[in-house]
Short mmCIF file of C-alpha atoms in Angstrom, two decimals:
data_model
loop_
_atom_site.label_atom_id
_atom_site.label_comp_id
_atom_site.label_asym_id
_atom_site.label_seq_id
_atom_site.Cartn_x
_atom_site.Cartn_y
_atom_site.Cartn_z
CA MET A 1 -46.84 16.66 -16.25
CA PRO A 2 -44.66 13.52 -15.81
CA ILE A 3 -43.10 12.90 -12.40
CA SER A 4 -39.57 11.76 -11.60
CA SER A 5 -38.63 10.69 -8.11
CA VAL A 6 -35.34 11.32 -6.31
CA ILE A 7 -34.66 9.30 -3.14
CA LEU A 8 -31.86 10.50 -0.89
CA ALA A 9 -29.94 7.55 0.58
CA ALA A 10 -26.36 8.75 0.97
CA GLY A 11 -26.21 9.25 4.75
CA GLN A 12 -23.98 7.13 6.98
CA GLY A 13 -26.44 6.61 9.82
CA THR A 14 -23.74 6.74 12.52
CA ARG A 15 -26.33 7.02 15.30
CA MET A 16 -27.59 3.51 14.49
CA LYS A 17 -24.33 2.16 16.00
CA THR A 18 -24.33 -0.76 13.55
CA GLU A 19 -22.14 -1.79 10.60
CA ARG A 20 -25.17 -2.21 8.35
CA PRO A 21 -26.11 0.86 6.27
CA LYS A 22 -29.01 2.65 7.90
CA VAL A 23 -31.41 2.30 4.98
CA LEU A 24 -30.88 -1.48 4.83
CA HIS A 25 -32.39 -1.95 8.28
CA ARG A 26 -35.86 -3.43 8.05
CA ILE A 27 -39.42 -2.58 8.96
CA ALA A 28 -42.02 -5.30 8.44
CA GLY A 29 -39.41 -7.51 6.79
CA LYS A 30 -38.55 -4.95 4.09
CA THR A 31 -35.60 -2.54 4.04
CA LEU A 32 -36.28 1.13 4.66
CA LEU A 33 -35.08 1.90 1.14
CA GLU A 34 -37.42 -0.70 -0.38
CA HIS A 35 -40.40 0.88 1.39
CA VAL A 36 -39.60 4.26 -0.14
CA VAL A 37 -38.83 2.85 -3.60
CA CYS A 38 -42.21 1.08 -3.57
CA ALA A 39 -43.97 4.29 -2.53
CA ALA A 40 -42.21 6.21 -5.29
CA ARG A 41 -43.15 3.66 -7.96
CA THR A 42 -46.85 4.16 -7.29
CA MET A 43 -46.42 7.85 -8.14
CA ILE A 44 -44.07 7.76 -11.15
CA GLY A 45 -45.41 4.90 -13.25
CA LYS A 46 -42.77 3.48 -15.61
CA GLN A 47 -40.08 6.02 -14.66
CA GLN A 48 -37.01 4.68 -12.87
CA PRO A 49 -36.72 6.01 -9.32
CA ILE A 50 -33.39 7.77 -8.86
CA VAL A 51 -31.52 6.81 -5.69
CA ILE A 52 -28.68 9.05 -4.53
CA HIS A 53 -26.19 6.88 -2.67
CA GLY A 54 -22.88 7.44 -0.95
CA TYR A 55 -21.75 5.48 2.10
CA GLN A 56 -21.60 1.74 1.33
CA GLY A 57 -23.56 2.34 -1.86
CA ASP A 58 -22.40 -0.99 -3.28
CA LYS A 59 -24.29 -2.76 -0.50
CA LEU A 60 -27.44 -0.80 -1.31
CA GLN A 61 -27.20 -1.75 -4.98
CA GLN A 62 -26.58 -5.38 -4.11
CA ALA A 63 -29.53 -5.52 -1.70
CA LEU A 64 -31.90 -4.02 -4.28
CA SER A 65 -30.37 -5.62 -7.37
CA ALA A 66 -33.75 -6.99 -8.47
CA GLN A 67 -35.22 -3.47 -8.57
CA ASP A 68 -35.15 -1.24 -11.66
CA ILE A 69 -33.38 1.78 -10.14
CA LEU A 70 -31.14 4.52 -11.52
CA TRP A 71 -28.27 4.78 -9.04
CA VAL A 72 -26.41 8.09 -8.73
CA HIS A 73 -23.29 8.40 -6.57
CA GLN A 74 -22.82 11.43 -4.33
CA THR A 75 -19.07 11.39 -3.75
CA GLU A 76 -19.21 14.01 -0.98
CA GLN A 77 -22.14 14.39 1.41
CA LEU A 78 -22.55 18.17 1.29
CA GLY A 79 -26.23 18.42 2.20
CA THR A 80 -29.68 17.69 0.81
CA GLY A 81 -29.53 20.41 -1.84
CA HIS A 82 -26.22 19.06 -3.15
CA ALA A 83 -27.66 15.51 -3.19
CA VAL A 84 -30.66 16.46 -5.34
CA LEU A 85 -28.33 18.42 -7.64
CA GLN A 86 -26.58 15.14 -8.55
CA ALA A 87 -29.83 13.76 -9.96
CA LEU A 88 -30.80 16.71 -12.15
CA PRO A 89 -28.82 15.65 -15.27
CA HIS A 90 -31.02 12.55 -15.41
CA ILE A 91 -34.36 14.42 -15.22
CA PRO A 92 -36.08 16.07 -18.22
CA ASP A 93 -36.96 19.74 -17.91
CA ASP A 94 -40.69 19.07 -18.39
CA HIS A 95 -40.93 16.73 -15.35
CA ARG A 96 -41.90 17.46 -11.80
CA VAL A 97 -39.55 16.03 -9.18
CA LEU A 98 -40.85 14.18 -6.11
CA ILE A 99 -38.13 14.26 -3.45
CA LEU A 100 -38.21 11.47 -0.87
CA TYR A 101 -35.88 10.12 1.82
CA ALA A 102 -34.74 6.53 2.20
CA ASP A 103 -34.86 6.77 5.99
CA VAL A 104 -38.51 7.96 6.02
CA PRO A 105 -40.14 4.59 5.30
CA CYS A 106 -43.75 5.01 6.42
CA ILE A 107 -44.93 7.62 3.96
CA SER A 108 -48.19 6.25 2.59
CA GLU A 109 -49.46 6.01 -0.96
CA ASN A 110 -52.63 7.83 0.08
CA THR A 111 -50.65 10.75 1.50
CA LEU A 112 -48.44 11.04 -1.59
CA ASN A 113 -51.47 10.92 -3.88
CA ARG A 114 -53.17 13.66 -1.87
CA PHE A 115 -49.94 15.68 -1.83
CA ILE A 116 -49.47 15.52 -5.61
CA GLU A 117 -53.13 16.18 -6.40
CA ASN A 118 -53.12 19.17 -4.03
CA THR A 119 -50.09 20.78 -5.70
CA PRO A 120 -50.63 22.59 -9.05
CA GLU A 121 -48.12 21.61 -11.74
CA ASN A 122 -46.29 24.95 -11.67
CA ALA A 123 -46.21 25.27 -7.89
CA LEU A 124 -43.73 24.13 -5.26
CA GLY A 125 -45.34 21.55 -2.98
CA ILE A 126 -44.14 20.85 0.55
CA LEU A 127 -45.34 18.16 2.93
CA THR A 128 -45.60 19.31 6.54
CA ALA A 129 -46.47 17.81 9.92
CA HIS A 130 -47.09 18.87 13.51
CA PHE A 131 -44.77 16.97 15.85
CA PRO A 132 -45.36 16.66 19.60
CA ASP A 133 -41.57 16.80 20.02
CA PRO A 134 -39.94 18.52 17.02
CA LYS A 135 -36.40 18.46 18.41
CA GLY A 136 -33.77 18.30 15.69
CA LEU A 137 -36.18 19.12 12.84
CA GLY A 138 -36.49 22.13 10.56
CA ARG A 139 -39.36 24.48 11.52
CA ILE A 140 -41.95 26.00 9.20
CA ILE A 141 -42.10 29.80 9.40
CA ARG A 142 -45.34 31.48 8.26
CA ASN A 143 -46.38 35.08 7.76
CA PRO A 144 -49.54 36.63 9.29
CA GLN A 145 -51.49 35.40 6.24
CA ASN A 146 -50.45 31.82 7.18
CA GLN A 147 -48.26 31.48 4.10
CA ILE A 148 -44.94 29.63 4.33
CA ILE A 149 -42.09 32.07 3.98
CA LYS A 150 -39.10 30.16 5.29
CA ILE A 151 -37.76 26.93 6.79
CA VAL A 152 -35.21 27.19 9.57
CA GLU A 153 -33.06 24.23 10.61
CA GLU A 154 -32.88 23.73 14.37
CA LYS A 155 -29.15 24.43 14.58
CA ASP A 156 -29.82 27.82 13.02
CA ALA A 157 -33.00 28.55 15.01
CA SER A 158 -33.66 30.97 17.85
CA GLU A 159 -35.50 29.85 20.99
CA SER A 160 -38.78 31.31 19.71
CA ILE A 161 -38.47 29.39 16.44
CA ARG A 162 -37.62 26.18 18.28
CA ALA A 163 -40.93 26.52 20.12
CA ILE A 164 -42.77 26.00 16.80
CA ASN A 165 -43.98 22.42 16.39
CA GLU A 166 -44.84 22.51 12.68
CA ILE A 167 -41.96 20.87 10.86
CA ASN A 168 -40.62 20.47 7.37
CA SER A 169 -40.79 16.80 6.34
CA GLY A 170 -38.23 17.39 3.59
CA ILE A 171 -40.62 15.86 1.05
CA TYR A 172 -41.22 18.17 -1.89
CA ILE A 173 -42.64 18.15 -5.38
CA VAL A 174 -41.02 20.77 -7.59
CA PRO A 175 -40.88 21.37 -11.36
CA ALA A 176 -37.46 20.24 -12.58
CA ARG A 177 -36.84 23.53 -14.39
CA TYR A 178 -37.04 25.38 -11.07
CA LEU A 179 -34.56 23.04 -9.40
CA LYS A 180 -32.11 23.34 -12.29
CA LYS A 181 -32.16 27.12 -11.82
CA TRP A 182 -32.14 27.23 -8.00
CA LEU A 183 -29.87 24.43 -6.79
CA PRO A 184 -26.63 25.72 -8.34
CA LYS A 185 -27.24 28.98 -6.46
CA LEU A 186 -27.44 27.43 -2.97
CA SER A 187 -25.06 28.65 -0.29
CA ASN A 188 -23.52 26.66 2.55
CA LYS A 189 -23.22 29.61 4.93
CA ASN A 190 -25.01 28.03 7.87
CA ALA A 191 -24.26 26.24 11.13
CA GLN A 192 -23.69 22.88 9.42
CA GLY A 193 -21.79 24.15 6.39
CA GLU A 194 -24.18 22.32 4.07
CA TYR A 195 -26.24 23.16 1.01
CA TYR A 196 -29.79 23.06 2.36
CA LEU A 197 -32.59 22.05 0.02
CA THR A 198 -34.89 24.07 2.28
CA ASP A 199 -33.39 27.31 0.92
CA ILE A 200 -35.41 26.86 -2.28
CA ILE A 201 -38.46 28.10 -0.34
CA GLU A 202 -37.02 31.62 -0.17
CA MET A 203 -35.99 31.41 -3.82
CA ALA A 204 -39.56 30.47 -4.79
CA ILE A 205 -40.96 33.38 -2.80
CA ALA A 206 -38.52 35.78 -4.45
CA GLU A 207 -39.79 34.64 -7.86
CA LYS A 208 -43.43 34.70 -6.73
CA ILE A 209 -43.78 30.95 -7.29
CA LEU A 210 -46.85 29.52 -5.56
CA ILE A 211 -45.98 27.40 -2.49
CA VAL A 212 -48.61 24.83 -1.51
CA ASP A 213 -48.35 22.91 1.74
CA THR A 214 -50.07 19.61 2.56
CA GLU A 215 -50.13 18.19 6.08
CA VAL A 216 -49.75 14.46 6.71
CA THR A 217 -52.53 12.59 8.49
CA HIS A 218 -50.16 11.23 11.16
CA PHE A 219 -46.75 12.69 11.95
CA SER A 220 -45.16 9.20 12.08
CA GLU A 221 -45.52 9.00 8.29
CA VAL A 222 -42.65 11.47 7.97
CA LEU A 223 -40.65 10.36 11.00
CA GLY A 224 -37.08 9.55 10.02
CA VAL A 225 -35.01 6.66 11.34
CA ASN A 226 -31.74 7.68 12.97
CA THR A 227 -31.56 5.23 15.89
CA LEU A 228 -32.63 1.68 16.59
CA GLN A 229 -35.19 3.06 19.04
CA GLN A 230 -36.79 5.07 16.24
CA LEU A 231 -36.70 1.96 14.03
CA ALA A 232 -38.68 0.04 16.66
CA THR A 233 -41.14 2.93 17.03
CA LEU A 234 -41.86 2.96 13.30
CA GLU A 235 -42.15 -0.83 13.20
CA ARG A 236 -44.97 -0.61 15.71
CA PHE A 237 -46.56 2.34 13.88
CA TYR A 238 -46.54 0.33 10.65
CA GLN A 239 -48.04 -2.73 12.34
CA THR A 240 -50.71 -0.61 14.03
CA GLN A 241 -51.69 0.78 10.64
CA GLN A 242 -51.94 -2.76 9.24
CA ALA A 243 -54.03 -3.96 12.17
CA GLU A 244 -56.46 -1.04 11.84
CA LYS A 245 -56.74 -1.60 8.10
CA TRP A 246 -57.73 -5.26 8.44
CA MET A 247 -60.11 -4.68 11.33
CA LEU A 248 -61.90 -2.14 9.12
CA HIS A 249 -62.19 -4.95 6.54
CA GLY A 250 -64.02 -7.22 8.99
CA VAL A 251 -61.10 -9.20 10.42
CA THR A 252 -61.11 -9.91 14.17
CA LEU A 253 -57.72 -9.45 15.86
CA ILE A 254 -57.73 -10.71 19.43
CA ASP A 255 -54.97 -8.23 20.29
CA PRO A 256 -54.06 -5.74 17.53
CA ALA A 257 -50.80 -4.93 19.32
CA ARG A 258 -49.63 -8.52 18.82
CA PHE A 259 -50.20 -8.87 15.08
CA ASP A 260 -47.38 -8.53 12.54
CA VAL A 261 -47.45 -8.22 8.76
CA ARG A 262 -44.19 -8.69 6.87
CA GLY A 263 -45.33 -8.90 3.29
CA THR A 264 -48.30 -8.50 0.96
CA ILE A 265 -51.43 -10.04 2.43
CA SER A 266 -55.14 -10.44 1.87
CA ILE A 267 -57.57 -11.53 4.59
CA GLY A 268 -61.25 -12.37 4.16
CA GLN A 269 -63.96 -11.03 6.45
CA ASP A 270 -64.97 -12.87 9.63
CA THR A 271 -61.52 -14.39 9.95
CA VAL A 272 -60.28 -14.47 13.55
CA ILE A 273 -56.57 -14.11 14.32
CA ASP A 274 -55.21 -14.81 17.78
CA VAL A 275 -52.14 -13.22 19.39
CA ASN A 276 -48.56 -13.27 18.10
CA VAL A 277 -49.44 -14.28 14.55
CA ILE A 278 -46.90 -13.30 11.85
CA LEU A 279 -47.94 -13.10 8.20
CA GLU A 280 -45.06 -13.00 5.72
CA GLY A 281 -44.48 -12.95 1.97
CA ASN A 282 -47.50 -13.18 -0.32
CA THR A 283 -50.17 -14.66 1.92
CA ILE A 284 -53.88 -14.98 1.12
CA ILE A 285 -56.36 -15.93 3.83
CA GLY A 286 -59.99 -16.64 2.98
CA LYS A 287 -63.19 -15.88 4.83
CA ARG A 288 -64.12 -17.31 8.22
CA CYS A 289 -60.67 -18.73 8.89
CA ALA A 290 -59.26 -19.13 12.39
CA ILE A 291 -55.54 -18.63 13.06
CA GLY A 292 -54.41 -19.72 16.51
CA ALA A 293 -51.85 -18.06 18.73
CA ASN A 294 -48.14 -17.98 17.85
CA CYS A 295 -48.51 -19.08 14.22
CA ILE A 296 -46.30 -18.05 11.29
CA LEU A 297 -47.74 -18.08 7.76
CA ARG A 298 -45.38 -17.40 4.88
CA ASP A 299 -46.37 -17.42 1.18
CA VAL A 300 -49.54 -19.32 2.04
CA THR A 301 -52.97 -19.55 0.44
CA LEU A 302 -55.83 -20.54 2.74
CA ALA A 303 -59.30 -21.10 1.30
CA ASP A 304 -62.43 -20.22 3.28
CA ASP A 305 -63.16 -21.90 6.62
CA VAL A 306 -59.63 -23.17 7.32
CA GLU A 307 -58.43 -23.54 10.90
CA ILE A 308 -54.75 -23.22 11.76
CA ARG A 309 -54.28 -24.17 15.39
CA ALA A 310 -51.74 -22.68 17.77
CA HIS A 311 -47.96 -22.83 17.33
CA SER A 312 -48.02 -23.95 13.69
CA ILE A 313 -45.67 -22.83 10.91
CA ILE A 314 -47.07 -22.87 7.38
CA ASP A 315 -44.66 -22.08 4.54
CA GLY A 316 -45.34 -22.13 0.80
CA ALA A 317 -48.52 -24.20 1.02
CA VAL A 318 -52.04 -24.21 -0.37
CA ILE A 319 -54.76 -25.34 2.02
CA GLU A 320 -58.29 -25.92 0.78
CA THR A 321 -61.59 -25.22 2.52
CA GLN A 322 -62.62 -26.72 5.85
CA SER A 323 -59.20 -28.19 6.56
CA THR A 324 -57.58 -28.19 9.99
CA VAL A 325 -53.86 -27.91 10.75
CA GLY A 326 -52.09 -28.17 14.10
CA PRO A 327 -51.42 -27.45 16.85
CA PHE A 328 -47.61 -27.57 16.57
CA ALA A 329 -47.65 -28.55 12.89
CA ARG A 330 -45.05 -27.63 10.31
CA ILE A 331 -46.21 -27.42 6.70
CA ARG A 332 -43.33 -26.82 4.29
CA PRO A 333 -43.14 -25.55 0.68
CA GLY A 334 -44.81 -27.50 -2.09
CA THR A 335 -47.62 -28.84 0.09
CA HIS A 336 -51.23 -28.95 -1.04
CA LEU A 337 -53.95 -29.96 1.39
CA ALA A 338 -57.31 -30.79 -0.22
CA HIS A 339 -60.55 -29.79 1.47
CA HIS A 340 -61.60 -31.46 4.72
CA SER A 341 -58.06 -32.74 5.34
CA HIS A 342 -56.71 -32.94 8.90
CA ILE A 343 -53.09 -32.40 9.89
CA GLY A 344 -52.49 -32.80 13.60
CA ASN A 345 -49.97 -32.06 16.31
CA PHE A 346 -46.24 -32.46 15.68
CA VAL A 347 -46.74 -33.40 12.02
CA GLU A 348 -44.35 -32.19 9.33
CA ILE A 349 -45.33 -32.24 5.66
CA LYS A 350 -43.08 -31.24 2.76
CA ASN A 351 -43.67 -31.16 -0.99
CA SER A 352 -46.71 -33.42 -0.75
CA SER A 353 -50.37 -33.50 -1.68
CA ILE A 354 -52.93 -34.70 0.84
CA GLY A 355 -56.28 -35.77 -0.60
CA ILE A 356 -59.85 -34.96 0.38
CA ALA A 357 -60.75 -35.89 3.97
CA SER A 358 -57.41 -37.59 4.61
CA LYS A 359 -55.83 -37.46 8.06
CA VAL A 360 -52.27 -37.27 9.34
CA ASN A 361 -53.01 -36.54 12.95
CA HIS A 362 -50.01 -37.31 15.16
CA LEU A 363 -46.22 -37.19 15.23
CA SER A 364 -45.55 -37.99 11.57
CA TYR A 365 -43.32 -36.90 8.70
CA ILE A 366 -44.68 -36.92 5.15
CA GLY A 367 -42.26 -35.84 2.44
CA ASP A 368 -42.39 -36.03 -1.38
CA SER A 369 -45.65 -37.92 -1.26
CA GLU A 370 -49.02 -38.18 -2.98
CA ILE A 371 -51.80 -39.20 -0.63
CA GLY A 372 -55.28 -39.89 -1.96
CA GLU A 373 -58.74 -39.40 -0.51
CA GLN A 374 -59.87 -40.62 2.92
CA VAL A 375 -56.50 -42.02 3.86
CA ASN A 376 -55.66 -42.44 7.55
CA VAL A 377 -51.99 -42.14 8.51
CA GLY A 378 -51.28 -43.42 12.01
CA ALA A 379 -49.12 -41.81 14.65
CA GLY A 380 -45.37 -42.01 14.19
CA THR A 381 -45.48 -42.74 10.46
CA ILE A 382 -42.60 -41.50 8.33
CA THR A 383 -41.91 -41.52 4.63
CA CYS A 384 -38.25 -42.38 4.10
CA ASN A 385 -37.87 -40.21 1.01
CA TYR A 386 -34.11 -39.54 0.92
CA ASP A 387 -31.43 -42.17 0.30
CA GLY A 388 -28.52 -39.84 0.92
CA ALA A 389 -28.28 -38.74 -2.71
CA SER A 390 -31.77 -38.42 -4.21
CA LYS A 391 -35.36 -37.82 -3.15
CA HIS A 392 -37.98 -40.50 -3.93
CA LYS A 393 -41.77 -40.46 -3.97
CA THR A 394 -44.29 -42.29 -1.82
CA ILE A 395 -47.78 -42.83 -3.25
CA ILE A 396 -50.68 -43.78 -0.98
CA ASP A 397 -53.91 -44.38 -2.89
CA ASP A 398 -57.49 -43.70 -1.77
CA TYR A 399 -58.90 -45.33 1.38
CA ALA A 400 -55.58 -46.78 2.54
CA PHE A 401 -54.93 -47.16 6.28
CA ILE A 402 -51.38 -46.77 7.57
CA GLY A 403 -50.84 -48.23 11.04
CA SER A 404 -48.87 -46.40 13.69
CA ASN A 405 -45.07 -46.37 13.76
CA THR A 406 -44.75 -47.33 10.11
CA SER A 407 -41.79 -46.51 7.87
CA LEU A 408 -42.53 -46.24 4.16
CA VAL A 409 -39.24 -46.56 2.27
CA ALA A 410 -39.58 -44.69 -1.03
CA PRO A 411 -40.05 -45.22 -3.87
CA VAL A 412 -43.10 -47.19 -2.84
CA THR A 413 -46.83 -47.33 -3.57
CA ILE A 414 -49.58 -48.28 -1.16
CA HIS A 415 -52.52 -49.22 -3.36
CA ALA A 416 -56.16 -48.32 -2.79
CA GLY A 417 -57.80 -49.78 0.29
CA ALA A 418 -54.58 -51.36 1.58
CA THR A 419 -53.96 -51.67 5.32
CA ILE A 420 -50.45 -51.51 6.72
CA GLY A 421 -49.96 -53.15 10.09
CA ALA A 422 -48.53 -51.02 12.89
CA GLY A 423 -44.78 -51.08 13.29
CA SER A 424 -44.09 -52.14 9.70
CA THR A 425 -41.19 -51.11 7.51
CA ILE A 426 -42.52 -51.20 3.96
CA THR A 427 -39.95 -51.49 1.17
CA ARG A 428 -42.15 -52.94 -1.61
CA ASP A 429 -45.52 -51.92 -3.03
CA ALA A 430 -48.49 -52.98 -0.93
CA PRO A 431 -51.43 -54.56 -2.88
CA ALA A 432 -54.92 -53.10 -2.84
CA ASN A 433 -57.46 -54.18 -0.21
CA GLN A 434 -55.02 -56.42 1.68
CA LEU A 435 -53.28 -56.30 5.03
CA THR A 436 -49.52 -55.94 4.68
CA VAL A 437 -47.30 -56.50 7.71
CA ALA A 438 -43.52 -56.20 7.67
CA ARG A 439 -42.06 -56.65 11.13
CA SER A 440 -39.99 -59.23 12.97
CA LYS A 441 -41.75 -62.06 14.82
CA GLN A 442 -42.37 -61.39 18.51
CA GLN A 443 -40.47 -63.68 20.87
CA SER A 444 -40.29 -64.14 24.65
CA ILE A 445 -37.12 -65.53 26.29
CA ALA A 446 -37.98 -67.39 29.49
CA ASN A 447 -34.79 -67.31 31.55
CA TRP A 448 -33.37 -63.96 30.44
CA GLN A 449 -31.94 -61.73 33.18
CA ARG A 450 -31.92 -57.95 33.00
CA PRO A 451 -28.38 -56.53 33.55
CA VAL A 452 -27.83 -55.10 37.03
CA LYS A 453 -25.80 -51.95 37.52
CA ASN A 454 -22.76 -52.34 39.78
CA THR A 455 -23.45 -50.07 42.78
CA GLU A 456 -19.92 -50.41 44.23
CA LYS A 457 -17.73 -47.42 43.55
CA GLU A 458 -15.32 -48.28 40.77
CA VAL A 459 -11.73 -47.18 41.36
CA ASP A 460 -9.86 -45.74 38.40
CA THR A 461 -6.34 -47.25 38.53
CA SER A 462 -5.35 -46.23 35.02
CA ARG A 463 -3.19 -43.34 36.25
CA ARG A 464 -1.43 -45.20 39.04
#
């Protein structure tokens, strides 16, 4: 039976105490709503996820404008049952409906798969959890045969019911034809004056519809975000899950509590990652790599046996095998480092290719350049690639040697085997296999006197 997904995202999130809509806050660099939309897509195939929005819905649509979503406006927030009712005209009768919440971002694909597989097509499925502190959550009520017979919201619960720690996650899978029959019959005669989706449990029992419950592996998967403290708690839960996943794949994390993933990543076995490393975007790390402390890698591809030393930022680059970068290096988008290349401390490289076994080891800027094989770039070298209006290219051919403190004014070519004397400013092409020097002649002035600072206190008479 096909599955449609309804994601409830109409709440105001007043307890967040921020102007930003609650579901646009981020975990691991992605909005809460994006996390849930991605989880839904894995279950529904080509179907559009349906997002029920209300408060600041235009901002939600703008933030997820690249996503293929069916947006449905809930003009009044009258409860979860009323919210799902708004989606029903868009769902065929022969579908099952997976109901999710935009502020429950850590629900895993594995759990949803298990949940759906565990629930027969004509049954009502409910995802449950045991919470150490269930305050504020609806409680699961069971009969002596351990069957679910009711869900009671905390505001409507007695003290004995509040002592129950099995909670309703709010995540259901229900045949659409049942919802179309039940939801118009909901009543709002309760402490909150809302139409509770949970009341469909009693309706299912009255019609002898099978109710199947599935418990989550970890209660944090169904923990909602209502405060910034809860947001931080789920951020750490998410990162802990990521750390455990990669350690199980043979990756060494020096301190799993200081490892952050903010994108889609792949890491090869026997890679070692030091503390405070952040991996963002689409990042691929090969086998036997070493990532030093306090590094940020964003949209990066590292081949096997690459070393990124401490305090380096790598962004939008491809680095080939057995290369070394850092410490304190900045590699910017459009950079390609061939194998056995060396980029050292306080070096910045942008939109450039560095050839096999070439070295840029100290305090240099290389931008919009093509550097060949076995080139040595001395300390303090810069490519002057921008004239105030346009970018220009510097080409350094194989086996060239660039002396320290050299400025290469683009467009310019340093031909193969050329040597550039230290301190030169090169404005014209340098011929192959020759020494090129471009600096003023050194002079010494015999009787020159260094200026001496006047130590007497100067009196300001300008205001007299």
